[in-house]
PDB file of C-alpha atoms in Angstrom:
ATOM      1  CA  GLU K1146     -17.921  80.934 -52.763  1.00  0.00           C
ATOM      2  CA  SER K1147     -20.435  82.889 -54.649  1.00  0.00           C
ATOM      3  CA  ASP K1148     -22.580  83.725 -51.329  1.00  0.00           C
ATOM      4  CA  VAL K1149     -19.239  85.110 -49.975  1.00  0.00           C
ATOM      5  CA  LYS K1150     -18.557  87.125 -53.077  1.00  0.00           C
ATOM      6  CA  GLN K1151     -22.187  88.433 -53.118  1.00  0.00           C
ATOM      7  CA  LEU K1152     -21.956  89.703 -48.999  1.00  0.00           C
ATOM      8  CA  TRP K1153     -18.478  91.126 -50.192  1.00  0.00           C
ATOM      9  CA  LEU K1154     -20.655  93.487 -52.840  1.00  0.00           C
ATOM     10  CA  GLN K1155     -22.871  94.013 -50.289  1.00  0.00           C
ATOM     11  CA  LEU K1156     -20.854  95.252 -47.527  1.00  0.00           C
ATOM     12  CA  ARG K1157     -18.980  97.253 -50.023  1.00  0.00           C
ATOM     13  CA  LYS K1158     -21.832  98.754 -51.768  1.00  0.00           C
ATOM     14  CA  ASP K1159     -23.753  99.508 -48.155  1.00  0.00           C
ATOM     15  CA  GLU K1160     -20.919  99.011 -45.031  1.00  0.00           C
ATOM     16  CA  PRO K1161     -17.669  99.964 -46.596  1.00  0.00           C
ATOM     17  CA  HIS K1162     -15.951 100.610 -43.366  1.00  0.00           C
ATOM     18  CA  LEU K1163     -16.785  96.987 -42.456  1.00  0.00           C
ATOM     19  CA  LEU K1164     -15.151  95.549 -45.789  1.00  0.00           C
ATOM     20  CA  SER K1165     -11.693  95.673 -43.950  1.00  0.00           C
ATOM     21  CA  ASP K1166     -12.972  94.101 -41.244  1.00  0.00           C
ATOM     22  CA  PHE K1167     -14.689  91.001 -43.310  1.00  0.00           C
ATOM     23  CA  GLU K1168     -11.711  90.932 -45.510  1.00  0.00           C
ATOM     24  CA  GLU K1169      -9.497  90.436 -42.560  1.00  0.00           C
ATOM     25  CA  PHE K1170     -11.925  87.861 -41.661  1.00  0.00           C
ATOM     26  CA  LEU K1171     -11.906  86.033 -44.790  1.00  0.00           C
ATOM     27  CA  VAL K1172      -8.796  85.658 -44.745  1.00  0.00           C
ATOM     28  CA  ARG K1173      -8.131  84.794 -41.585  1.00  0.00           C
ATOM     29  CA  ILE K1174     -11.166  82.393 -42.314  1.00  0.00           C
ATOM     30  CA  PHE K1175      -9.369  80.749 -45.630  1.00  0.00           C
ATOM     31  CA  SER K1176      -6.255  80.417 -44.115  1.00  0.00           C
ATOM     32  CA  GLN K1177      -7.770  78.347 -40.976  1.00  0.00           C
ATOM     33  CA  LEU K1178      -9.107  76.894 -43.788  1.00  0.00           C
ATOM     34  CA  GLN K1179      -6.198  76.184 -45.457  1.00  0.00           C
ATOM     35  CA  GLU K1180      -4.357  74.757 -42.234  1.00  0.00           C
ATOM     36  CA  ALA K1181      -7.387  72.324 -41.798  1.00  0.00           C
ATOM     37  CA  ASP K1182      -6.794  71.598 -45.905  1.00  0.00           C
ATOM     38  CA  ASN K1183      -3.068  70.992 -44.885  1.00  0.00           C
ATOM     39  CA  GLU K1184      -3.598  69.226 -41.526  1.00  0.00           C
ATOM     40  CA  LYS K1185      -6.367  66.915 -43.489  1.00  0.00           C
ATOM     41  CA  LYS K1186      -3.689  66.617 -46.042  1.00  0.00           C
ATOM     42  CA  GLU K1187      -1.311  65.890 -43.758  1.00  0.00           C
ATOM     43  CA  LEU K1188      -3.358  63.559 -41.598  1.00  0.00           C
ATOM     44  CA  GLU K1189      -4.457  61.817 -44.768  1.00  0.00           C
ATOM     45  CA  CYS K1190      -0.787  61.060 -45.921  1.00  0.00           C
ATOM     46  CA  ALA K1191       0.167  60.292 -42.620  1.00  0.00           C
ATOM     47  CA  LEU K1192      -2.895  57.933 -42.070  1.00  0.00           C
ATOM     48  CA  LYS K1193      -2.044  56.578 -45.897  1.00  0.00           C
ATOM     49  CA  LYS K1194       1.730  55.993 -44.574  1.00  0.00           C
ATOM     50  CA  LYS K1195      -0.059  54.156 -41.404  1.00  0.00           C
ATOM     51  CA  ILE K1196      -1.922  51.875 -43.717  1.00  0.00           C
ATOM     52  CA  ALA K1197       1.125  51.841 -46.258  1.00  0.00           C
ATOM     53  CA  ALA K1198       2.965  49.978 -42.928  1.00  0.00           C
ATOM     54  CA  TYR K1199      -0.155  48.414 -41.794  1.00  0.00           C
ATOM     55  CA  ASP K1200      -0.599  46.531 -44.686  1.00  0.00           C
ATOM     56  CA  GLU K1201       3.026  46.323 -45.362  1.00  0.00           C
ATOM     57  CA  GLU K1202       3.355  44.356 -41.764  1.00  0.00           C
ATOM     58  CA  ILE K1203       0.054  42.656 -42.424  1.00  0.00           C
ATOM     59  CA  GLN K1204       2.216  41.440 -45.607  1.00  0.00           C
ATOM     60  CA  HIS K1205       4.837  40.370 -43.863  1.00  0.00           C
ATOM     61  CA  LEU K1206       2.945  38.679 -41.238  1.00  0.00           C
ATOM     62  CA  TYR K1207       0.916  37.089 -43.690  1.00  0.00           C
ATOM     63  CA  GLU K1208       4.088  35.665 -45.641  1.00  0.00           C
ATOM     64  CA  GLU K1209       5.418  34.820 -42.484  1.00  0.00           C
ATOM     65  CA  MET K1210       2.570  32.745 -41.556  1.00  0.00           C
ATOM     66  CA  GLU K1211       2.501  31.408 -45.256  1.00  0.00           C
ATOM     67  CA  GLN K1212       5.724  30.049 -44.303  1.00  0.00           C
ATOM     68  CA  GLN K1213       5.116  28.416 -41.034  1.00  0.00           C
ATOM     69  CA  ILE K1214       2.426  27.117 -42.348  1.00  0.00           C
ATOM     70  CA  LYS K1215       4.282  25.532 -45.201  1.00  0.00           C
ATOM     71  CA  LYS K1216       7.006  24.716 -43.158  1.00  0.00           C
ATOM     72  CA  GLU K1217       4.638  22.632 -40.882  1.00  0.00           C
ATOM     73  CA  LYS K1218       2.739  21.339 -43.667  1.00  0.00           C
ATOM     74  CA  GLU K1219       5.702  20.049 -44.995  1.00  0.00           C
ATOM     75  CA  GLN K1220       6.847  18.765 -41.563  1.00  0.00           C
ATOM     76  CA  PHE K1221       3.481  17.426 -40.818  1.00  0.00           C
ATOM     77  CA  LEU K1222       3.928  15.537 -44.396  1.00  0.00           C
ATOM     78  CA  LEU K1223       7.643  14.873 -43.349  1.00  0.00           C
ATOM     79  CA  LYS K1224       6.101  12.667 -40.192  1.00  0.00           C
ATOM     80  CA  ASP K1225       3.019  12.134 -41.998  1.00  0.00           C
ATOM     81  CA  THR K1226       5.240  10.302 -44.360  1.00  0.00           C
ATOM     82  CA  GLU K1227       7.202   8.325 -42.345  1.00  0.00           C
ATOM     83  CA  ARG K1228       4.213   7.449 -40.188  1.00  0.00           C
ATOM     84  CA  PHE K1229       2.664   6.034 -43.518  1.00  0.00           C
ATOM     85  CA  GLN K1230       6.100   4.232 -44.496  1.00  0.00           C
ATOM     86  CA  SER K1231       5.996   2.729 -40.711  1.00  0.00           C
ATOM     87  CA  TYR K1232       2.451   1.932 -41.142  1.00  0.00           C
ATOM     88  CA  SER K1233       2.871   0.619 -44.684  1.00  0.00           C
ATOM     89  CA  GLN K1234       5.998  -1.512 -43.560  1.00  0.00           C
ATOM     90  CA  GLU K1235       3.964  -2.596 -40.340  1.00  0.00           C
ATOM     91  CA  LEU K1236       1.272  -4.018 -42.680  1.00  0.00           C
ATOM     92  CA  GLU K1237       3.705  -5.405 -45.239  1.00  0.00           C
ATOM     93  CA  CYS K1238       5.100  -7.184 -41.968  1.00  0.00           C
ATOM     94  CA  LYS K1239       1.445  -8.194 -41.016  1.00  0.00           C
ATOM     95  CA  LEU K1240       0.709  -9.048 -44.173  1.00  0.00           C
ATOM     96  CA  LEU K1241       3.639 -11.872 -44.842  1.00  0.00           C
ATOM     97  CA  SER K1242       2.983 -12.780 -41.482  1.00  0.00           C
ATOM     98  CA  LYS K1243      -0.924 -13.781 -42.598  1.00  0.00           C
ATOM     99  CA  GLU K1244       0.442 -15.232 -45.972  1.00  0.00           C
ATOM    100  CA  GLN K1245       2.437 -17.575 -44.140  1.00  0.00           C
ATOM    101  CA  GLU K1246       0.225 -18.369 -41.511  1.00  0.00           C
ATOM    102  CA  LEU K1247      -2.188 -18.831 -44.489  1.00  0.00           C
ATOM    103  CA  GLU K1248       0.418 -21.226 -46.299  1.00  0.00           C
ATOM    104  CA  GLN K1249       0.621 -23.065 -42.804  1.00  0.00           C
ATOM    105  CA  LEU K1250      -3.059 -23.608 -42.881  1.00  0.00           C
ATOM    106  CA  VAL K1251      -3.319 -24.886 -46.640  1.00  0.00           C
ATOM    107  CA  GLN K1252      -0.122 -27.094 -45.850  1.00  0.00           C
ATOM    108  CA  LYS K1253      -1.905 -28.262 -42.712  1.00  0.00           C
ATOM    109  CA  GLN K1254      -5.803 -28.704 -44.551  1.00  0.00           C
ATOM    110  CA  LYS K1255      -3.900 -30.519 -47.167  1.00  0.00           C
ATOM    111  CA  ARG K1256      -2.320 -33.140 -44.758  1.00  0.00           C
ATOM    112  CA  LEU K1257      -5.510 -33.539 -42.610  1.00  0.00           C
ATOM    113  CA  GLU K1258      -7.292 -34.042 -46.062  1.00  0.00           C
ATOM    114  CA  GLN K1259      -4.521 -36.798 -47.033  1.00  0.00           C
ATOM    115  CA  GLN K1260      -4.944 -38.491 -43.554  1.00  0.00           C
ATOM    116  CA  CYS K1261      -8.581 -38.199 -44.202  1.00  0.00           C
ATOM    117  CA  THR K1262      -8.415 -40.305 -47.233  1.00  0.00           C
ATOM    118  CA  GLU K1263      -5.608 -42.649 -46.140  1.00  0.00           C
ATOM    119  CA  LEU K1264      -7.987 -42.954 -43.293  1.00  0.00           C
ATOM    120  CA  LEU K1265     -10.979 -43.441 -45.260  1.00  0.00           C
ATOM    121  CA  SER K1266      -8.958 -45.729 -47.789  1.00  0.00           C
ATOM    122  CA  GLY K1267      -7.878 -47.461 -44.322  1.00  0.00           C
ATOM    123  CA  LYS K1268     -11.394 -48.012 -43.240  1.00  0.00           C
ATOM    124  CA  GLU K1269     -12.436 -49.263 -46.752  1.00  0.00           C
ATOM    125  CA  GLU K1270      -8.996 -51.701 -46.520  1.00  0.00           C
ATOM    126  CA  THR K1271      -9.641 -52.580 -43.116  1.00  0.00           C
ATOM    127  CA  LYS K1272     -13.804 -53.134 -43.848  1.00  0.00           C
ATOM    128  CA  VAL K1273     -12.865 -55.492 -46.614  1.00  0.00           C
ATOM    129  CA  GLU K1274      -9.877 -57.724 -44.210  1.00  0.00           C
ATOM    130  CA  ASN K1275     -12.189 -57.539 -41.696  1.00  0.00           C
ATOM    131  CA  THR K1276     -14.780 -58.742 -44.016  1.00  0.00           C
ATOM    132  CA  LYS K1277     -11.915 -61.543 -44.994  1.00  0.00           C
ATOM    133  CA  LEU K1278     -11.669 -62.391 -41.374  1.00  0.00           C
ATOM    134  CA  LYS K1279     -14.886 -62.555 -40.512  1.00  0.00           C
ATOM    135  CA  LEU K1280     -15.681 -65.277 -43.195  1.00  0.00           C
ATOM    136  CA  THR K1281     -12.237 -66.717 -42.276  1.00  0.00           C
ATOM    137  CA  ASN K1282     -13.091 -67.154 -38.787  1.00  0.00           C
ATOM    138  CA  GLN K1283     -16.639 -68.211 -39.864  1.00  0.00           C
ATOM    139  CA  GLU K1284     -14.783 -71.538 -41.865  1.00  0.00           C
ATOM    140  CA  LEU K1285     -12.367 -72.128 -38.700  1.00  0.00           C
ATOM    141  CA  LEU K1286     -15.247 -72.249 -36.297  1.00  0.00           C
ATOM    142  CA  ARG K1287     -17.624 -74.333 -38.862  1.00  0.00           C
ATOM    143  CA  ASP K1288     -13.909 -76.676 -39.166  1.00  0.00           C
ATOM    144  CA  LEU K1289     -13.678 -76.291 -35.483  1.00  0.00           C
ATOM    145  CA  GLU K1290     -17.365 -77.626 -35.127  1.00  0.00           C
ATOM    146  CA  LYS K1291     -16.499 -80.563 -37.411  1.00  0.00           C
ATOM    147  CA  THR K1292     -13.426 -81.427 -36.016  1.00  0.00           C
ATOM    148  CA  SER K1293     -14.903 -81.110 -32.217  1.00  0.00           C
ATOM    149  CA  HIS K1294     -17.716 -83.227 -33.494  1.00  0.00           C
ATOM    150  CA  GLU K1295     -15.821 -85.745 -35.363  1.00  0.00           C
ATOM    151  CA  LEU K1296     -13.155 -85.900 -32.046  1.00  0.00           C
ATOM    152  CA  SER K1297     -16.256 -86.357 -30.240  1.00  0.00           C
ATOM    153  CA  LEU K1298     -17.173 -89.418 -32.531  1.00  0.00           C
ATOM    154  CA  ALA K1299     -13.682 -90.584 -32.331  1.00  0.00           C
ATOM    155  CA  GLN K1300     -14.033 -90.223 -28.834  1.00  0.00           C
ATOM    156  CA  GLN K1301     -17.016 -92.590 -28.576  1.00  0.00           C
ATOM    157  CA  GLN K1302     -15.766 -94.680 -30.611  1.00  0.00           C
ATOM    158  CA  LEU K1303     -12.776 -94.864 -29.128  1.00  0.00           C
ATOM    159  CA  GLN K1304     -14.501 -95.663 -25.513  1.00  0.00           C
ATOM    160  CA  VAL K1305     -16.623 -98.446 -27.730  1.00  0.00           C
ATOM    161  CA  LEU K1306     -13.015 -99.885 -28.716  1.00  0.00           C
ATOM    162  CA  HIS K1307     -11.659 -99.760 -24.854  1.00  0.00           C
ATOM    163  CA  GLU K1308     -15.000-101.327 -24.045  1.00  0.00           C
ATOM    164  CA  GLU K1309     -14.893-104.296 -26.968  1.00  0.00           C
ATOM    165  CA  ALA K1310     -10.982-104.657 -25.636  1.00  0.00           C
ATOM    166  CA  SER K1311     -11.948-104.868 -22.188  1.00  0.00           C
ATOM    167  CA  ARG K1312     -14.731-107.333 -22.750  1.00  0.00           C
ATOM    168  CA  LEU K1313     -12.142-109.427 -24.848  1.00  0.00           C
ATOM    169  CA  GLN K1314      -9.507-109.206 -22.636  1.00  0.00           C
ATOM    170  CA  GLU K1315     -11.859-110.189 -20.212  1.00  0.00           C
ATOM    171  CA  GLU K1316     -12.831-112.955 -22.090  1.00  0.00           C
ATOM    172  CA  LYS K1317      -9.241-113.883 -23.240  1.00  0.00           C
ATOM    173  CA  GLU K1318      -8.261-113.961 -19.467  1.00  0.00           C
ATOM    174  CA  MET K1319     -11.251-116.414 -18.853  1.00  0.00           C
ATOM    175  CA  GLU K1320     -10.341-118.577 -21.613  1.00  0.00           C
ATOM    176  CA  VAL K1321      -6.829-118.705 -20.506  1.00  0.00           C
ATOM    177  CA  TYR K1322      -7.801-120.061 -17.132  1.00  0.00           C
ATOM    178  CA  ARG K1323     -10.353-122.436 -18.340  1.00  0.00           C
ATOM    179  CA  VAL K1324      -7.598-123.688 -20.571  1.00  0.00           C
ATOM    180  CA  THR K1325      -4.866-123.668 -17.742  1.00  0.00           C
ATOM    181  CA  GLU K1326      -7.486-124.982 -15.553  1.00  0.00           C
ATOM    182  CA  THR K1327      -8.254-127.519 -17.895  1.00  0.00           C
ATOM    183  CA  LEU K1328      -4.536-128.417 -19.096  1.00  0.00           C
ATOM    184  CA  GLN K1329      -3.860-128.110 -15.268  1.00  0.00           C
ATOM    185  CA  ARG K1330      -6.644-130.863 -14.537  1.00  0.00           C
ATOM    186  CA  GLU K1331      -5.102-133.186 -17.980  1.00  0.00           C
ATOM    187  CA  LYS K1332      -1.669-132.751 -16.122  1.00  0.00           C
ATOM    188  CA  SER K1333      -2.871-134.349 -12.741  1.00  0.00           C
ATOM    189  CA  GLY K1334      -4.750-137.047 -14.706  1.00  0.00           C
ATOM    190  CA  LEU K1335      -1.923-137.958 -16.341  1.00  0.00           C
ATOM    191  CA  LEU K1336       0.242-137.593 -13.751  1.00  0.00           C
ATOM    192  CA  LYS K1337      -1.906-140.180 -11.634  1.00  0.00           C
ATOM    193  CA  GLN K1338      -1.984-142.294 -14.721  1.00  0.00           C
ATOM    194  CA  LEU K1339       1.676-142.130 -14.728  1.00  0.00           C
ATOM    195  CA  ASP K1340       2.001-142.907 -10.594  1.00  0.00           C
ATOM    196  CA  PHE K1341      -0.321-145.944 -11.456  1.00  0.00           C
ATOM    197  CA  LEU K1342       1.492-147.372 -14.478  1.00  0.00           C
ATOM    198  CA  ARG K1343       4.649-147.302 -12.018  1.00  0.00           C
TER     199      ARG K1343
END
């Protein structure tokens, strides 16, 4: 501005006939500058409005996005909650089933332990009983051997008695035969004497 003023003063002093042209030029330049400034301001205003509208649109989109994200998050959480509840129920069912299986296994183990105890006790009782039976069997075998020996002796004695009885029977028969022969001879002799006496 100071340069223009100096130039204007210089023209006024040296070239006054050019002063009006210069002033018109300045007016035209200032007018163009003013128009340019106005256009700039209008552009700035339009740009600000556009930026504001853009910011508003961005804010709107951001809010919509937030709502959408919130909605999807809620849906996801809902589905996740439902899935978790379903999974939790499934786990509870499995846990209950496993607890029942464990209880059955515990009961089975108790039964097996009881059976083992009974078997061990039975084995001890059977062992004692077998020992008793073995001793009894040994006694019976000894008695059988003794009885067999006594029976053998009795059979031998019976054989001896049979032989003695046979011998005595033979001797008795021989004695009877001799006595009979003797009596027969005596009878014959007596009959002869009787006949002689007649």
